[in-house]
CSV table of C-alpha atoms in Angstrom, one decimal:
chain,number,residue,atom,x,y,z
A,1,UNK,CA,0.4,-5.2,7.6
A,2,UNK,CA,-2.0,-7.5,9.5
A,3,UNK,CA,-2.6,-11.2,8.6
A,4,UNK,CA,-5.8,-13.1,9.6
A,5,UNK,CA,-7.1,-16.5,8.8
A,6,UNK,CA,-10.1,-16.9,6.5
A,7,UNK,CA,-12.0,-18.4,9.5
A,8,UNK,CA,-11.2,-15.4,11.7
A,9,UNK,CA,-12.1,-13.0,8.8
A,10,UNK,CA,-15.5,-14.8,8.4
A,11,UNK,CA,-16.2,-14.7,12.1
A,12,UNK,CA,-14.9,-11.1,12.8
A,13,UNK,CA,-15.5,-9.3,9.5
A,14,UNK,CA,-16.4,-6.0,11.2
A,15,UNK,CA,-13.0,-6.1,13.0
A,16,UNK,CA,-11.2,-6.8,9.7
A,17,UNK,CA,-12.9,-3.8,8.1
A,18,UNK,CA,-12.0,-1.6,11.0
A,19,UNK,CA,-8.3,-2.8,10.9
A,20,UNK,CA,-8.2,-2.1,7.2
A,21,UNK,CA,-8.7,1.6,7.9
A,22,UNK,CA,-5.2,1.6,9.4
A,23,UNK,CA,-3.3,-0.9,7.3
A,24,UNK,CA,-4.0,-3.6,4.7
A,25,UNK,CA,-5.3,-6.9,6.1
A,26,UNK,CA,-4.3,-10.1,4.3
A,27,UNK,CA,-6.6,-13.1,4.6
A,28,UNK,CA,-4.8,-16.4,4.6
A,29,UNK,CA,-5.9,-20.0,4.0
A,30,UNK,CA,-3.6,-22.8,5.0
A,31,UNK,CA,-1.0,-20.1,5.8
A,32,UNK,CA,-1.0,-18.7,2.3
A,33,UNK,CA,-2.2,-15.2,1.3
A,34,UNK,CA,-5.6,-15.5,-0.5
A,35,UNK,CA,-7.2,-12.1,-0.4
A,36,UNK,CA,-6.6,-8.6,1.0
A,37,UNK,CA,-8.8,-5.9,2.5
A,38,UNK,CA,-7.8,-2.3,2.0
A,39,UNK,CA,-9.6,0.9,2.9
A,40,UNK,CA,-11.2,3.0,0.2
A,41,UNK,CA,-12.1,5.8,2.6
A,42,UNK,CA,-9.3,8.2,1.6
A,43,UNK,CA,-8.5,9.7,-1.8
A,44,UNK,CA,-7.1,7.8,-4.7
A,45,UNK,CA,-3.5,8.5,-3.6
A,46,UNK,CA,-4.2,6.9,-0.2
A,47,UNK,CA,-5.7,3.8,-1.9
A,48,UNK,CA,-2.7,3.6,-4.3
A,49,UNK,CA,-0.3,3.8,-1.3
A,50,UNK,CA,-2.2,1.1,0.6
A,51,UNK,CA,-2.1,-1.1,-2.5
A,52,UNK,CA,1.6,-0.4,-3.1
A,53,UNK,CA,2.4,-1.4,0.5
A,54,UNK,CA,0.4,-4.5,0.1
A,55,UNK,CA,2.1,-5.6,-3.1
A,56,UNK,CA,5.6,-4.7,-2.0
A,57,UNK,CA,5.3,-7.0,0.9
A,58,UNK,CA,3.5,-9.9,-0.8
A,59,UNK,CA,5.2,-9.7,-4.3
A,60,UNK,CA,8.5,-7.8,-4.0
A,61,UNK,CA,10.0,-6.8,-7.3
A,62,UNK,CA,13.6,-7.2,-8.3
A,63,UNK,CA,15.9,-6.0,-11.0
A,64,UNK,CA,14.5,-4.1,-14.0
A,65,UNK,CA,10.9,-4.6,-12.9
A,66,UNK,CA,11.7,-2.9,-9.6
A,67,UNK,CA,13.3,0.0,-11.4
A,68,UNK,CA,10.4,0.4,-13.8
A,69,UNK,CA,7.9,0.2,-10.9
A,70,UNK,CA,9.8,2.8,-9.0
A,71,UNK,CA,10.0,5.2,-11.9
A,72,UNK,CA,6.2,4.7,-12.5
A,73,UNK,CA,5.5,5.5,-8.9
A,74,UNK,CA,7.8,8.5,-8.7
A,75,UNK,CA,6.7,10.2,-11.9
A,76,UNK,CA,3.4,11.5,-10.6
A,77,UNK,CA,5.1,12.7,-7.4
A,78,UNK,CA,7.7,14.5,-9.5
A,79,UNK,CA,5.0,16.1,-11.6
A,80,UNK,CA,3.1,17.3,-8.5
A,81,UNK,CA,6.3,18.6,-7.0
A,82,UNK,CA,7.1,20.6,-10.1
A,83,UNK,CA,3.6,22.1,-10.0
A,84,UNK,CA,3.9,23.0,-6.3
A,85,UNK,CA,7.6,23.9,-6.6
A,86,UNK,CA,8.9,21.3,-4.2
A,87,UNK,CA,12.6,20.4,-4.3
A,88,UNK,CA,14.2,17.0,-3.9
A,89,UNK,CA,14.8,17.5,-0.2
A,90,UNK,CA,11.1,18.2,0.3
A,91,UNK,CA,10.1,15.1,-1.6
A,92,UNK,CA,12.6,12.9,0.3
A,93,UNK,CA,11.2,14.3,3.6
A,94,UNK,CA,7.6,13.5,2.6
A,95,UNK,CA,8.6,9.9,1.6
A,96,UNK,CA,10.5,9.4,4.8
A,97,UNK,CA,7.5,10.4,6.9
A,98,UNK,CA,5.6,7.3,5.5
């Protein structure tokens, strides 16, 4: 994840947009995260993944909230896997590639 000051974001917005195609870009003010730019060029799953990466770094979950978030994130993957007949090893390999 890339961090950039609000002044740099203002002065180099095109570069920020280009960078957001590869990874989320967090805009800071006084060294504190204030905004983020993520790409919407891919499909909805790509956007969700970008957002999940962003949130996991900025606001990590702990305890029961982490368990619930994990279950919520994994459920659609499990449903797709069942439709496509993937097994747990296939899913683990796909997740490891990220």
